[in-house]
């Protein structure tokens, strides 16, 4: 059993794709321990994406993640839940993400790529503590 953090980004909410994306995660066998529509503040997003601070896309990324509500979820599943979410998401750039993946099927642009998933168990623990501090 493993846990990971998923964020459905503002473009997913704006485009009405929340149900479609959550259905893909559920159908895979993943489950939601926490699931919440939330307006993020810039400080939280900066901390979440701290590894990218200083990169040319960082400010735009922070602006994008705060432009409207997101869906944040603590996701669990048997086996490698972190890897399962990453596989369903597809490559960072939707232009090259494989068909069949969320980004490959539903997105066009690298800076509006619908979904975040933690990229390792260590990142998942850090990110879950940031977004769900009361969740054991
Ligand atoms: P997240 O799940 O959102 O963390 O995506 P990721 O793990 O697939 O990619 P990464 O952590 O490397 O980058 C975080 C986000 O920054 C991506 O989802 C993109 O929106 C954005 N990003 C990454 N690289 C680039 C880039 O080269 N150009 C632009 N414009 N945006 C980028
Ligand atoms: Mg990442």
PDB file of C-alpha atoms and ligand atoms in Angstrom:
ATOM      1  CA  UNK A   1       0.000   0.000   0.000  1.00  0.00           C
ATOM      2  CA  UNK A   2       1.412   3.366  -1.021  1.00  0.00           C
ATOM      3  CA  UNK A   3       0.167   6.935  -0.951  1.00  0.00           C
ATOM      4  CA  UNK A   4       0.644   9.773  -3.388  1.00  0.00           C
ATOM      5  CA  UNK A   5      -0.534  13.338  -3.894  1.00  0.00           C
ATOM      6  CA  UNK A   6      -2.585  14.226  -6.963  1.00  0.00           C
ATOM      7  CA  UNK A   7      -3.565  17.730  -8.040  1.00  0.00           C
ATOM      8  CA  UNK A   8      -6.051  18.315 -10.841  1.00  0.00           C
ATOM      9  CA  UNK A   9      -4.816  21.680 -12.065  1.00  0.00           C
ATOM     10  CA  UNK A  10      -7.020  24.715 -12.829  1.00  0.00           C
ATOM     11  CA  UNK A  11      -7.306  23.761 -16.510  1.00  0.00           C
ATOM     12  CA  UNK A  12      -8.902  20.432 -15.514  1.00  0.00           C
ATOM     13  CA  UNK A  13     -11.517  22.220 -13.402  1.00  0.00           C
ATOM     14  CA  UNK A  14     -12.123  24.939 -16.028  1.00  0.00           C
ATOM     15  CA  UNK A  15     -12.527  22.398 -18.833  1.00  0.00           C
ATOM     16  CA  UNK A  16     -14.886  20.145 -16.879  1.00  0.00           C
ATOM     17  CA  UNK A  17     -12.483  17.190 -16.925  1.00  0.00           C
ATOM     18  CA  UNK A  18     -12.449  16.428 -13.184  1.00  0.00           C
ATOM     19  CA  UNK A  19     -14.861  13.495 -13.457  1.00  0.00           C
ATOM     20  CA  UNK A  20     -13.088  12.016 -16.477  1.00  0.00           C
ATOM     21  CA  UNK A  21      -9.657  12.154 -14.815  1.00  0.00           C
ATOM     22  CA  UNK A  22     -10.818  10.852 -11.431  1.00  0.00           C
ATOM     23  CA  UNK A  23     -12.654   8.019 -13.216  1.00  0.00           C
ATOM     24  CA  UNK A  24      -9.404   6.939 -14.874  1.00  0.00           C
ATOM     25  CA  UNK A  25      -7.621   6.819 -11.502  1.00  0.00           C
ATOM     26  CA  UNK A  26     -10.483   4.886  -9.891  1.00  0.00           C
ATOM     27  CA  UNK A  27     -10.766   2.424 -12.757  1.00  0.00           C
ATOM     28  CA  UNK A  28      -7.056   1.631 -12.373  1.00  0.00           C
ATOM     29  CA  UNK A  29      -7.672   0.589  -8.748  1.00  0.00           C
ATOM     30  CA  UNK A  30      -6.630   3.752  -6.927  1.00  0.00           C
ATOM     31  CA  UNK A  31      -8.788   5.200  -4.136  1.00  0.00           C
ATOM     32  CA  UNK A  32      -9.203   8.654  -2.564  1.00  0.00           C
ATOM     33  CA  UNK A  33      -8.483   9.089   1.128  1.00  0.00           C
ATOM     34  CA  UNK A  34      -8.935  12.842   0.802  1.00  0.00           C
ATOM     35  CA  UNK A  35     -10.523  14.723  -2.093  1.00  0.00           C
ATOM     36  CA  UNK A  36     -11.128  18.445  -2.008  1.00  0.00           C
ATOM     37  CA  UNK A  37     -11.712  21.457  -4.242  1.00  0.00           C
ATOM     38  CA  UNK A  38      -9.336  24.134  -3.014  1.00  0.00           C
ATOM     39  CA  UNK A  39      -8.012  27.558  -4.079  1.00  0.00           C
ATOM     40  CA  UNK A  40      -4.244  27.400  -3.588  1.00  0.00           C
ATOM     41  CA  UNK A  41      -2.174  30.388  -2.473  1.00  0.00           C
ATOM     42  CA  UNK A  42       1.145  31.295  -4.080  1.00  0.00           C
ATOM     43  CA  UNK A  43       3.218  30.415  -1.021  1.00  0.00           C
ATOM     44  CA  UNK A  44       1.909  26.828  -0.979  1.00  0.00           C
ATOM     45  CA  UNK A  45       2.541  26.399  -4.717  1.00  0.00           C
ATOM     46  CA  UNK A  46       6.057  27.860  -4.429  1.00  0.00           C
ATOM     47  CA  UNK A  47       6.887  25.361  -1.686  1.00  0.00           C
ATOM     48  CA  UNK A  48       5.297  22.505  -3.603  1.00  0.00           C
ATOM     49  CA  UNK A  49       7.372  23.261  -6.723  1.00  0.00           C
ATOM     50  CA  UNK A  50      10.519  24.415  -4.838  1.00  0.00           C
ATOM     51  CA  UNK A  51      12.724  22.103  -6.944  1.00  0.00           C
ATOM     52  CA  UNK A  52      11.900  24.285  -9.987  1.00  0.00           C
ATOM     53  CA  UNK A  53      12.663  27.660  -8.374  1.00  0.00           C
ATOM     54  CA  UNK A  54      14.810  29.791 -10.678  1.00  0.00           C
ATOM     55  CA  UNK A  55      13.782  27.987 -13.872  1.00  0.00           C
ATOM     56  CA  UNK A  56      12.290  30.162 -16.630  1.00  0.00           C
ATOM     57  CA  UNK A  57       8.812  28.596 -16.305  1.00  0.00           C
ATOM     58  CA  UNK A  58       8.612  28.826 -12.481  1.00  0.00           C
ATOM     59  CA  UNK A  59       6.702  32.115 -12.146  1.00  0.00           C
ATOM     60  CA  UNK A  60       4.256  31.099 -14.862  1.00  0.00           C
ATOM     61  CA  UNK A  61       3.741  27.745 -13.151  1.00  0.00           C
ATOM     62  CA  UNK A  62       2.929  29.431  -9.834  1.00  0.00           C
ATOM     63  CA  UNK A  63       0.540  31.847 -11.585  1.00  0.00           C
ATOM     64  CA  UNK A  64      -1.174  28.996 -13.405  1.00  0.00           C
ATOM     65  CA  UNK A  65      -1.689  26.837 -10.296  1.00  0.00           C
ATOM     66  CA  UNK A  66      -3.279  29.785  -8.467  1.00  0.00           C
ATOM     67  CA  UNK A  67      -5.507  31.153 -11.241  1.00  0.00           C
ATOM     68  CA  UNK A  68      -8.524  29.120 -10.091  1.00  0.00           C
ATOM     69  CA  UNK A  69      -9.535  26.213  -7.898  1.00  0.00           C
ATOM     70  CA  UNK A  70      -7.811  22.843  -8.106  1.00  0.00           C
ATOM     71  CA  UNK A  71      -8.744  19.402  -6.843  1.00  0.00           C
ATOM     72  CA  UNK A  72      -6.230  18.046  -4.329  1.00  0.00           C
ATOM     73  CA  UNK A  73      -6.318  14.363  -3.445  1.00  0.00           C
ATOM     74  CA  UNK A  74      -4.516  11.936  -1.167  1.00  0.00           C
ATOM     75  CA  UNK A  75      -4.526   8.829  -3.323  1.00  0.00           C
ATOM     76  CA  UNK A  76      -3.805   5.285  -2.245  1.00  0.00           C
ATOM     77  CA  UNK A  77      -3.623   1.899  -3.845  1.00  0.00           C
ATOM     78  CA  UNK A  78      -2.064  -1.528  -3.628  1.00  0.00           C
ATOM     79  CA  UNK A  79       1.478  -1.833  -4.951  1.00  0.00           C
ATOM     80  CA  UNK A  80       3.191   1.124  -6.591  1.00  0.00           C
ATOM     81  CA  UNK A  81       0.534   3.851  -6.364  1.00  0.00           C
ATOM     82  CA  UNK A  82       3.105   6.579  -7.116  1.00  0.00           C
ATOM     83  CA  UNK A  83       4.183   4.855 -10.322  1.00  0.00           C
ATOM     84  CA  UNK A  84       0.625   3.978 -11.296  1.00  0.00           C
ATOM     85  CA  UNK A  85      -0.455   7.629 -11.173  1.00  0.00           C
ATOM     86  CA  UNK A  86       2.627   8.742 -13.111  1.00  0.00           C
ATOM     87  CA  UNK A  87       1.928   6.124 -15.802  1.00  0.00           C
ATOM     88  CA  UNK A  88      -1.699   7.235 -16.140  1.00  0.00           C
ATOM     89  CA  UNK A  89      -0.602  10.906 -16.369  1.00  0.00           C
ATOM     90  CA  UNK A  90       1.822  10.435 -19.262  1.00  0.00           C
ATOM     91  CA  UNK A  91       4.833  12.559 -20.149  1.00  0.00           C
ATOM     92  CA  UNK A  92       5.146  16.135 -18.849  1.00  0.00           C
ATOM     93  CA  UNK A  93       4.723  17.593 -22.359  1.00  0.00           C
ATOM     94  CA  UNK A  94       1.292  16.609 -23.731  1.00  0.00           C
ATOM     95  CA  UNK A  95       2.661  17.062 -27.257  1.00  0.00           C
ATOM     96  CA  UNK A  96       4.704  13.876 -26.795  1.00  0.00           C
ATOM     97  CA  UNK A  97       2.645  12.084 -24.124  1.00  0.00           C
ATOM     98  CA  UNK A  98       1.441   8.704 -25.355  1.00  0.00           C
ATOM     99  CA  UNK A  99      -2.153   8.245 -26.490  1.00  0.00           C
ATOM    100  CA  UNK A 100      -4.052   6.474 -23.732  1.00  0.00           C
ATOM    101  CA  UNK A 101      -2.558   8.684 -21.035  1.00  0.00           C
ATOM    102  CA  UNK A 102      -4.394  11.603 -19.444  1.00  0.00           C
ATOM    103  CA  UNK A 103      -2.039  14.204 -20.894  1.00  0.00           C
ATOM    104  CA  UNK A 104      -1.735  12.365 -24.205  1.00  0.00           C
ATOM    105  CA  UNK A 105      -5.491  12.149 -24.687  1.00  0.00           C
ATOM    106  CA  UNK A 106      -6.733  15.382 -23.135  1.00  0.00           C
ATOM    107  CA  UNK A 107      -4.067  18.140 -23.257  1.00  0.00           C
ATOM    108  CA  UNK A 108      -1.978  20.071 -25.781  1.00  0.00           C
ATOM    109  CA  UNK A 109       0.382  22.397 -23.861  1.00  0.00           C
ATOM    110  CA  UNK A 110       3.250  21.745 -21.418  1.00  0.00           C
ATOM    111  CA  UNK A 111       2.180  24.600 -19.162  1.00  0.00           C
ATOM    112  CA  UNK A 112      -1.457  23.425 -19.015  1.00  0.00           C
ATOM    113  CA  UNK A 113      -1.061  19.689 -18.560  1.00  0.00           C
ATOM    114  CA  UNK A 114      -4.053  18.965 -16.303  1.00  0.00           C
ATOM    115  CA  UNK A 115      -2.571  16.866 -13.503  1.00  0.00           C
ATOM    116  CA  UNK A 116       0.228  16.639 -10.976  1.00  0.00           C
ATOM    117  CA  UNK A 117       1.353  13.403  -9.357  1.00  0.00           C
ATOM    118  CA  UNK A 118       4.218  12.970  -6.901  1.00  0.00           C
ATOM    119  CA  UNK A 119       7.298  11.608  -8.692  1.00  0.00           C
ATOM    120  CA  UNK A 120       8.658   9.361  -5.883  1.00  0.00           C
ATOM    121  CA  UNK A 121       7.558   7.983  -2.492  1.00  0.00           C
ATOM    122  CA  UNK A 122       9.766  10.588  -0.787  1.00  0.00           C
ATOM    123  CA  UNK A 123       8.180  13.427  -2.750  1.00  0.00           C
ATOM    124  CA  UNK A 124       4.735  11.981  -1.976  1.00  0.00           C
ATOM    125  CA  UNK A 125       5.403  12.079   1.777  1.00  0.00           C
ATOM    126  CA  UNK A 126       6.645  15.672   1.581  1.00  0.00           C
ATOM    127  CA  UNK A 127       3.756  16.849  -0.613  1.00  0.00           C
ATOM    128  CA  UNK A 128       1.056  15.054   1.403  1.00  0.00           C
ATOM    129  CA  UNK A 129       2.389  16.740   4.552  1.00  0.00           C
ATOM    130  CA  UNK A 130       2.175  20.118   2.795  1.00  0.00           C
ATOM    131  CA  UNK A 131      -1.395  19.722   1.498  1.00  0.00           C
ATOM    132  CA  UNK A 132      -2.917  17.483   4.180  1.00  0.00           C
ATOM    133  CA  UNK A 133      -0.930  18.206   7.372  1.00  0.00           C
ATOM    134  CA  UNK A 134      -3.502  16.501   9.595  1.00  0.00           C
ATOM    135  CA  UNK A 135      -3.579  13.303   7.530  1.00  0.00           C
ATOM    136  CA  UNK A 136      -1.737  10.374   9.113  1.00  0.00           C
TER     137      UNK A 136
HETATM  138  P1  LIG B   1       4.059  17.849 -12.229  1.00  0.00           P
HETATM  139  O1  LIG B   1       3.306  16.606 -11.900  1.00  0.00           O
HETATM  140  O2  LIG B   1       3.200  19.048 -12.438  1.00  0.00           O
HETATM  141  O3  LIG B   1       5.159  18.055 -11.222  1.00  0.00           O
HETATM  142  O4  LIG B   1       4.710  17.560 -13.654  1.00  0.00           O
HETATM  143  P2  LIG B   1       5.958  16.639 -14.013  1.00  0.00           P
HETATM  144  O5  LIG B   1       6.477  15.933 -12.792  1.00  0.00           O
HETATM  145  O6  LIG B   1       5.566  15.830 -15.189  1.00  0.00           O
HETATM  146  O7  LIG B   1       7.019  17.712 -14.507  1.00  0.00           O
HETATM  147  P3  LIG B   1       8.066  18.568 -13.664  1.00  0.00           P
HETATM  148  O8  LIG B   1       7.946  18.306 -12.198  1.00  0.00           O
HETATM  149  O9  LIG B   1       9.388  18.407 -14.294  1.00  0.00           O
HETATM  150  O10 LIG B   1       7.571  20.063 -13.965  1.00  0.00           O
HETATM  151  C1  LIG B   1       6.530  20.658 -13.217  1.00  0.00           C
HETATM  152  C2  LIG B   1       5.655  21.435 -14.174  1.00  0.00           C
HETATM  153  O11 LIG B   1       6.424  22.504 -14.708  1.00  0.00           O
HETATM  154  C3  LIG B   1       5.181  20.634 -15.378  1.00  0.00           C
HETATM  155  O12 LIG B   1       3.956  19.975 -15.132  1.00  0.00           O
HETATM  156  C4  LIG B   1       5.040  21.700 -16.457  1.00  0.00           C
HETATM  157  O13 LIG B   1       3.773  22.332 -16.406  1.00  0.00           O
HETATM  158  C5  LIG B   1       6.085  22.715 -16.066  1.00  0.00           C
HETATM  159  N1  LIG B   1       7.287  22.531 -16.882  1.00  0.00           N
HETATM  160  C6  LIG B   1       8.264  21.604 -16.730  1.00  0.00           C
HETATM  161  N2  LIG B   1       9.211  21.752 -17.674  1.00  0.00           N
HETATM  162  C7  LIG B   1       8.808  22.789 -18.432  1.00  0.00           C
HETATM  163  C8  LIG B   1       9.358  23.443 -19.575  1.00  0.00           C
HETATM  164  O14 LIG B   1      10.409  23.080 -20.089  1.00  0.00           O
HETATM  165  N3  LIG B   1       8.645  24.509 -20.082  1.00  0.00           N
HETATM  166  C9  LIG B   1       7.472  24.931 -19.535  1.00  0.00           C
HETATM  167  N4  LIG B   1       6.836  25.984 -20.099  1.00  0.00           N
HETATM  168  N5  LIG B   1       6.927  24.347 -18.468  1.00  0.00           N
HETATM  169  C10 LIG B   1       7.583  23.288 -17.927  1.00  0.00           C
HETATM  170 MG1  LIG B   2       6.918  16.975 -11.029  1.00  0.00          MG
END
